[in-house]
Amino acid sequence: MEQATKWPMPALTDEEKRILQGEEGTVKQKCMQYLVELCRISGADKLVDLDGTCDMHTPGFNLNQYIGFTYDELAEFVAQGGRFKVPTFANKSPFYEEAPIHGWEQCNICSYRNPALRHDDPAFHEKALHKEEMDLLKKMGMITTHSCANYLTMSYLPSVGAQCAWFESSQMPYCNATLGARTNIDGSLATAILGKAPHYGMRVTENRYGTILVKTDRLIHTDMEFDVYGFAVGEACDVEVPVVTGTTRPTTTQYQKFNSACQTGGAVSMYHMPGFTPEAPTIEFATGGKPFVREVMIDDSILRKTYEGLNYHKTDKVDMVYLGCPHLNIVDLMLLTRKLEGKKCKIPLWIMTAPWLYNHARDLGYVDIFKAAGATLMSGACLAAMGAVPEGVDCIAVDTAKQAQYITGCYADEGDFLQVCYGTQDDCIDAALTGTWHGEWR
Amino acid sequence: MAEKKRIYGRCEYPGKVEGEALVAPKYLQGFTNVAPAKGYTTERNHPLYRVPYTGKILCFYSPRGSGGFLQYGFGKKPAGFVHTKSSPLTVGCMTQGHVPAMTDFEEDPMKYIETGDTVFINADEGYIEITKKEK
């Protein structure tokens, strides 16, 4: 690759050069080789030192298809004192099975639709947790939050401006826009071990200013409106940085909805909501005083069309309801107990949260309330990530654009087999209690 | 002889390759919405739904969604990539794919390239050449 004249190397410090030459061992050398390659691909001029946190898919022993580590290689690194340089958290349950941490006993799903690999099989579950690899990572400092919304349980959030390296897509705007910290999609063993990441994208102040003004003629104030609006903003803006107007002050749940949706409908890693997000006290701050490149109006008709695109069903007979994409926070769970206490679900209702919140929910009595209502609280996983819906399910109801968008991809070879009803959480609860979909754009 | 249009841009991954263009008129998305073992997109309602991309020059504006877009660099991958805007999603894909790729052009190649055109990627020299298909 060195002959490529138009593929410049980043400027490395003397320390980084020494690591690249292998003077600090092969593990760090491989990490540096990988980060240098990322710099060359992205056009990054240098590496930055991380002063925030890392987030990565686990176990993650392979950095890509060409650079990776054996267990023994990392074990030797750990034995010699090798540790993560920055606080590092696990998103999702371990790959590639991505098994539920809690509730797997009720998870009648064949992993990636392989009948030989069932999530409710104790032997499969034990293997899917990758204990040996995870124990090694824990010795390096891995904090096993195992959630796509692990910011809910980190208890150590990056400060405004802190350089992080996260990987989970819905967490990109949570880190950049909601928290005001800085990340690209690059959390890995390499960034965690070296505490460095390529300097490009959202790490660069100039790239974080808003360039597109987004307006709407509907006051965005409900959870589903934030979800649908987020998806539409993503579709309209893709990798640009929008300045989003027309909303009430987002709740934590609404930030979760908007962030996951704008990273599904598009690739919005950073946005501003003037008056709400930390880098946008005013529109002028959000744009750096520069004029907008363009304006986008997402009116009610576009929102309705977006809603209809997320619905993918010809029947109103629902077989299952799934809530918890991204994983539900503790207030969501508390509110759900109010809606379900004393009721009885007619069809399966699965509720997904972060593993560490599951423990709190159990202590608060929520698990028992859900169980009495015929619902199941689970943690750490996701239907789309497990690559399937439970056996016998032809039509599923969800309250999140992200899950609606991804779950059908698992069934592409079966055409319209898997139907998806998308709507509000109340629409989903109603479907769980009646077995019928009554949701509509209101 | 068919006219060639040359557009200069940034080498995202080095190498040279020529092939038939497959243009995605809508954002491409990874994670569950691509099947790398089969070499096609699996996103419902996408214009390229189940259209094979293996061995083609996959041309698009920019991807969206999950970091799982990197799966376009797995398995039955394209011969090369041409896309308008780079992002962490394309960076992740190219570190997996290791096939010639160009982006950040002096003018948007998506205005010229149509499915079936021949595209020569010379990422080592920093340009692509488009030869229109015969009408």
PDB file of N, CA and C in Angstrom, chain A residues 172-227:
ATOM      1  N   MET A 172     -24.105   7.698  18.904  1.00  0.00           N
ATOM      2  CA  MET A 172     -23.316   8.770  18.277  1.00  0.00           C
ATOM      3  C   MET A 172     -23.909  10.139  18.595  1.00  0.00           C
ATOM      4  N   PRO A 173     -25.214  10.346  18.242  1.00  0.00           N
ATOM      5  CA  PRO A 173     -25.779  11.664  18.589  1.00  0.00           C
ATOM      6  C   PRO A 173     -25.956  11.859  20.093  1.00  0.00           C
ATOM      7  N   TYR A 174     -26.080  10.769  20.859  1.00  0.00           N
ATOM      8  CA  TYR A 174     -26.166  10.954  22.316  1.00  0.00           C
ATOM      9  C   TYR A 174     -24.858  11.554  22.828  1.00  0.00           C
ATOM     10  N   CYS A 175     -23.747  11.037  22.332  1.00  0.00           N
ATOM     11  CA  CYS A 175     -22.441  11.544  22.759  1.00  0.00           C
ATOM     12  C   CYS A 175     -22.202  12.960  22.231  1.00  0.00           C
ATOM     13  N   ASN A 176     -22.400  13.139  20.919  1.00  0.00           N
ATOM     14  CA  ASN A 176     -22.054  14.422  20.292  1.00  0.00           C
ATOM     15  C   ASN A 176     -23.053  15.530  20.600  1.00  0.00           C
ATOM     16  N   ALA A 177     -24.337  15.226  20.387  1.00  0.00           N
ATOM     17  CA  ALA A 177     -25.343  16.288  20.476  1.00  0.00           C
ATOM     18  C   ALA A 177     -25.884  16.451  21.887  1.00  0.00           C
ATOM     19  N   THR A 178     -26.298  15.345  22.499  1.00  0.00           N
ATOM     20  CA  THR A 178     -26.948  15.426  23.802  1.00  0.00           C
ATOM     21  C   THR A 178     -25.943  15.774  24.899  1.00  0.00           C
ATOM     22  N   LEU A 179     -24.770  15.126  24.866  1.00  0.00           N
ATOM     23  CA  LEU A 179     -23.768  15.363  25.911  1.00  0.00           C
ATOM     24  C   LEU A 179     -22.759  16.448  25.542  1.00  0.00           C
ATOM     25  N   GLY A 180     -22.557  16.678  24.246  1.00  0.00           N
ATOM     26  CA  GLY A 180     -21.553  17.663  23.839  1.00  0.00           C
ATOM     27  C   GLY A 180     -20.135  17.129  23.893  1.00  0.00           C
ATOM     28  N   ALA A 181     -19.993  15.811  24.035  1.00  0.00           N
ATOM     29  CA  ALA A 181     -18.666  15.196  23.922  1.00  0.00           C
ATOM     30  C   ALA A 181     -18.425  14.889  22.436  1.00  0.00           C
ATOM     31  N   ARG A 182     -17.323  14.226  22.106  1.00  0.00           N
ATOM     32  CA  ARG A 182     -16.965  14.098  20.692  1.00  0.00           C
ATOM     33  C   ARG A 182     -16.613  12.658  20.339  1.00  0.00           C
ATOM     34  N   THR A 183     -17.274  12.139  19.316  1.00  0.00           N
ATOM     35  CA  THR A 183     -16.931  10.794  18.859  1.00  0.00           C
ATOM     36  C   THR A 183     -17.281  10.601  17.401  1.00  0.00           C
ATOM     37  N   ASN A 184     -16.578   9.685  16.751  1.00  0.00           N
ATOM     38  CA  ASN A 184     -16.992   9.085  15.493  1.00  0.00           C
ATOM     39  C   ASN A 184     -17.342   7.632  15.819  1.00  0.00           C
ATOM     40  N   ILE A 185     -17.756   6.867  14.811  1.00  0.00           N
ATOM     41  CA  ILE A 185     -18.050   5.452  15.078  1.00  0.00           C
ATOM     42  C   ILE A 185     -16.723   4.700  15.037  1.00  0.00           C
ATOM     43  N   ASP A 186     -15.993   4.697  16.128  1.00  0.00           N
ATOM     44  CA  ASP A 186     -14.666   4.079  16.069  1.00  0.00           C
ATOM     45  C   ASP A 186     -14.217   3.437  17.391  1.00  0.00           C
ATOM     46  N   GLY A 187     -15.145   3.159  18.293  1.00  0.00           N
ATOM     47  CA  GLY A 187     -14.758   2.476  19.526  1.00  0.00           C
ATOM     48  C   GLY A 187     -14.320   1.045  19.242  1.00  0.00           C
ATOM     49  N   SER A 188     -13.150   0.678  19.711  1.00  0.00           N
ATOM     50  CA  SER A 188     -12.596  -0.662  19.449  1.00  0.00           C
ATOM     51  C   SER A 188     -11.500  -0.958  20.461  1.00  0.00           C
ATOM     52  N   LEU A 189     -10.980  -2.169  20.413  1.00  0.00           N
ATOM     53  CA  LEU A 189      -9.833  -2.490  21.274  1.00  0.00           C
ATOM     54  C   LEU A 189      -8.669  -1.546  21.001  1.00  0.00           C
ATOM     55  N   ALA A 190      -8.519  -1.131  19.736  1.00  0.00           N
ATOM     56  CA  ALA A 190      -7.391  -0.268  19.377  1.00  0.00           C
ATOM     57  C   ALA A 190      -7.494   1.085  20.064  1.00  0.00           C
ATOM     58  N   THR A 191      -8.702   1.687  20.033  1.00  0.00           N
ATOM     59  CA  THR A 191      -8.848   2.997  20.659  1.00  0.00           C
ATOM     60  C   THR A 191      -8.772   2.875  22.183  1.00  0.00           C
ATOM     61  N   ALA A 192      -9.291   1.764  22.730  1.00  0.00           N
ATOM     62  CA  ALA A 192      -9.291   1.591  24.183  1.00  0.00           C
ATOM     63  C   ALA A 192      -7.878   1.329  24.715  1.00  0.00           C
ATOM     64  N   ILE A 193      -7.119   0.522  23.990  1.00  0.00           N
ATOM     65  CA  ILE A 193      -5.765   0.174  24.459  1.00  0.00           C
ATOM     66  C   ILE A 193      -4.800   1.350  24.302  1.00  0.00           C
ATOM     67  N   LEU A 194      -4.891   2.037  23.163  1.00  0.00           N
ATOM     68  CA  LEU A 194      -3.950   3.140  22.931  1.00  0.00           C
ATOM     69  C   LEU A 194      -4.460   4.474  23.472  1.00  0.00           C
ATOM     70  N   GLY A 195      -5.784   4.578  23.686  1.00  0.00           N
ATOM     71  CA  GLY A 195      -6.333   5.865  24.137  1.00  0.00           C
ATOM     72  C   GLY A 195      -6.191   6.932  23.071  1.00  0.00           C
ATOM     73  N   LYS A 196      -6.304   6.525  21.828  1.00  0.00           N
ATOM     74  CA  LYS A 196      -6.153   7.464  20.705  1.00  0.00           C
ATOM     75  C   LYS A 196      -7.189   7.142  19.637  1.00  0.00           C
ATOM     76  N   ALA A 197      -7.486   8.138  18.816  1.00  0.00           N
ATOM     77  CA  ALA A 197      -8.437   7.927  17.716  1.00  0.00           C
ATOM     78  C   ALA A 197      -8.130   8.904  16.590  1.00  0.00           C
ATOM     79  N   PRO A 198      -8.515   8.553  15.353  1.00  0.00           N
ATOM     80  CA  PRO A 198      -8.249   9.444  14.213  1.00  0.00           C
ATOM     81  C   PRO A 198      -8.954  10.798  14.360  1.00  0.00           C
ATOM     82  N   HIS A 199      -8.247  11.847  13.963  1.00  0.00           N
ATOM     83  CA  HIS A 199      -8.736  13.222  14.076  1.00  0.00           C
ATOM     84  C   HIS A 199      -9.469  13.608  12.790  1.00  0.00           C
ATOM     85  N   TYR A 200     -10.775  13.389  12.781  1.00  0.00           N
ATOM     86  CA  TYR A 200     -11.592  13.806  11.638  1.00  0.00           C
ATOM     87  C   TYR A 200     -13.048  13.840  12.114  1.00  0.00           C
ATOM     88  N   GLY A 201     -13.942  14.176  11.200  1.00  0.00           N
ATOM     89  CA  GLY A 201     -15.375  14.115  11.505  1.00  0.00           C
ATOM     90  C   GLY A 201     -15.756  14.954  12.712  1.00  0.00           C
ATOM     91  N   MET A 202     -16.470  14.329  13.645  1.00  0.00           N
ATOM     92  CA  MET A 202     -17.030  15.058  14.787  1.00  0.00           C
ATOM     93  C   MET A 202     -15.999  15.418  15.845  1.00  0.00           C
ATOM     94  N   ARG A 203     -14.745  15.022  15.624  1.00  0.00           N
ATOM     95  CA  ARG A 203     -13.683  15.428  16.551  1.00  0.00           C
ATOM     96  C   ARG A 203     -13.194  16.848  16.247  1.00  0.00           C
ATOM     97  N   VAL A 204     -13.550  17.346  15.069  1.00  0.00           N
ATOM     98  CA  VAL A 204     -13.058  18.640  14.601  1.00  0.00           C
ATOM     99  C   VAL A 204     -14.135  19.701  14.825  1.00  0.00           C
ATOM    100  N   THR A 205     -13.789  20.745  15.572  1.00  0.00           N
ATOM    101  CA  THR A 205     -14.772  21.776  15.940  1.00  0.00           C
ATOM    102  C   THR A 205     -15.529  22.297  14.728  1.00  0.00           C
ATOM    103  N   GLU A 206     -14.829  22.601  13.663  1.00  0.00           N
ATOM    104  CA  GLU A 206     -15.453  23.186  12.465  1.00  0.00           C
ATOM    105  C   GLU A 206     -16.551  22.295  11.894  1.00  0.00           C
ATOM    106  N   ASN A 207     -16.382  21.003  12.026  1.00  0.00           N
ATOM    107  CA  ASN A 207     -17.363  20.068  11.444  1.00  0.00           C
ATOM    108  C   ASN A 207     -18.622  19.916  12.280  1.00  0.00           C
ATOM    109  N   ARG A 208     -18.599  20.497  13.477  1.00  0.00           N
ATOM    110  CA  ARG A 208     -19.734  20.302  14.393  1.00  0.00           C
ATOM    111  C   ARG A 208     -20.783  21.411  14.277  1.00  0.00           C
ATOM    112  N   TYR A 209     -20.470  22.457  13.518  1.00  0.00           N
ATOM    113  CA  TYR A 209     -21.444  23.540  13.370  1.00  0.00           C
ATOM    114  C   TYR A 209     -22.605  23.093  12.487  1.00  0.00           C
ATOM    115  N   GLY A 210     -23.781  23.596  12.806  1.00  0.00           N
ATOM    116  CA  GLY A 210     -24.963  23.266  12.023  1.00  0.00           C
ATOM    117  C   GLY A 210     -24.918  23.907  10.649  1.00  0.00           C
ATOM    118  N   THR A 211     -25.342  23.146   9.637  1.00  0.00           N
ATOM    119  CA  THR A 211     -25.344  23.660   8.263  1.00  0.00           C
ATOM    120  C   THR A 211     -26.748  23.661   7.656  1.00  0.00           C
ATOM    121  N   ILE A 212     -27.659  22.889   8.237  1.00  0.00           N
ATOM    122  CA  ILE A 212     -29.016  22.794   7.692  1.00  0.00           C
ATOM    123  C   ILE A 212     -30.014  23.202   8.768  1.00  0.00           C
ATOM    124  N   LEU A 213     -30.902  24.125   8.434  1.00  0.00           N
ATOM    125  CA  LEU A 213     -31.964  24.511   9.367  1.00  0.00           C
ATOM    126  C   LEU A 213     -33.178  23.632   9.098  1.00  0.00           C
ATOM    127  N   VAL A 214     -33.606  22.888  10.115  1.00  0.00           N
ATOM    128  CA  VAL A 214     -34.773  22.005   9.971  1.00  0.00           C
ATOM    129  C   VAL A 214     -35.955  22.615  10.720  1.00  0.00           C
ATOM    130  N   LYS A 215     -37.061  22.764   9.991  1.00  0.00           N
ATOM    131  CA  LYS A 215     -38.294  23.305  10.587  1.00  0.00           C
ATOM    132  C   LYS A 215     -39.421  22.290  10.431  1.00  0.00           C
ATOM    133  N   THR A 216     -40.443  22.454  11.239  1.00  0.00           N
ATOM    134  CA  THR A 216     -41.646  21.639  11.088  1.00  0.00           C
ATOM    135  C   THR A 216     -42.856  22.492  11.429  1.00  0.00           C
ATOM    136  N   ASP A 217     -44.015  22.103  10.902  1.00  0.00           N
ATOM    137  CA  ASP A 217     -45.233  22.860  11.209  1.00  0.00           C
ATOM    138  C   ASP A 217     -46.065  22.167  12.281  1.00  0.00           C
ATOM    139  N   ARG A 218     -45.476  21.117  12.892  1.00  0.00           N
ATOM    140  CA  ARG A 218     -46.179  20.402  13.956  1.00  0.00           C
ATOM    141  C   ARG A 218     -45.334  20.520  15.220  1.00  0.00           C
ATOM    142  N   LEU A 219     -45.940  20.789  16.357  1.00  0.00           N
ATOM    143  CA  LEU A 219     -45.154  20.853  17.595  1.00  0.00           C
ATOM    144  C   LEU A 219     -44.771  19.429  17.995  1.00  0.00           C
ATOM    145  N   ILE A 220     -43.482  19.149  17.975  1.00  0.00           N
ATOM    146  CA  ILE A 220     -42.996  17.805  18.280  1.00  0.00           C
ATOM    147  C   ILE A 220     -42.868  17.685  19.794  1.00  0.00           C
ATOM    148  N   HIS A 221     -43.759  16.909  20.398  1.00  0.00           N
ATOM    149  CA  HIS A 221     -43.721  16.840  21.864  1.00  0.00           C
ATOM    150  C   HIS A 221     -43.970  15.446  22.423  1.00  0.00           C
ATOM    151  N   THR A 222     -44.523  14.514  21.643  1.00  0.00           N
ATOM    152  CA  THR A 222     -44.724  13.165  22.179  1.00  0.00           C
ATOM    153  C   THR A 222     -43.520  12.291  21.825  1.00  0.00           C
ATOM    154  N   ASP A 223     -43.409  11.166  22.539  1.00  0.00           N
ATOM    155  CA  ASP A 223     -42.280  10.267  22.280  1.00  0.00           C
ATOM    156  C   ASP A 223     -42.264   9.819  20.819  1.00  0.00           C
ATOM    157  N   MET A 224     -43.428   9.435  20.291  1.00  0.00           N
ATOM    158  CA  MET A 224     -43.440   8.947  18.912  1.00  0.00           C
ATOM    159  C   MET A 224     -43.136  10.065  17.922  1.00  0.00           C
ATOM    160  N   GLU A 225     -43.595  11.279  18.229  1.00  0.00           N
ATOM    161  CA  GLU A 225     -43.268  12.395  17.327  1.00  0.00           C
ATOM    162  C   GLU A 225     -41.752  12.610  17.271  1.00  0.00           C
ATOM    163  N   PHE A 226     -41.085  12.512  18.411  1.00  0.00           N
ATOM    164  CA  PHE A 226     -39.624  12.642  18.400  1.00  0.00           C
ATOM    165  C   PHE A 226     -38.996  11.508  17.560  1.00  0.00           C
ATOM    166  N   ASP A 227     -39.575  10.339  17.640  1.00  0.00           N
ATOM    167  CA  ASP A 227     -39.050   9.190  16.900  1.00  0.00           C
ATOM    168  C   ASP A 227     -39.234   9.391  15.383  1.00  0.00           C
TER     169      ASP A 227
END
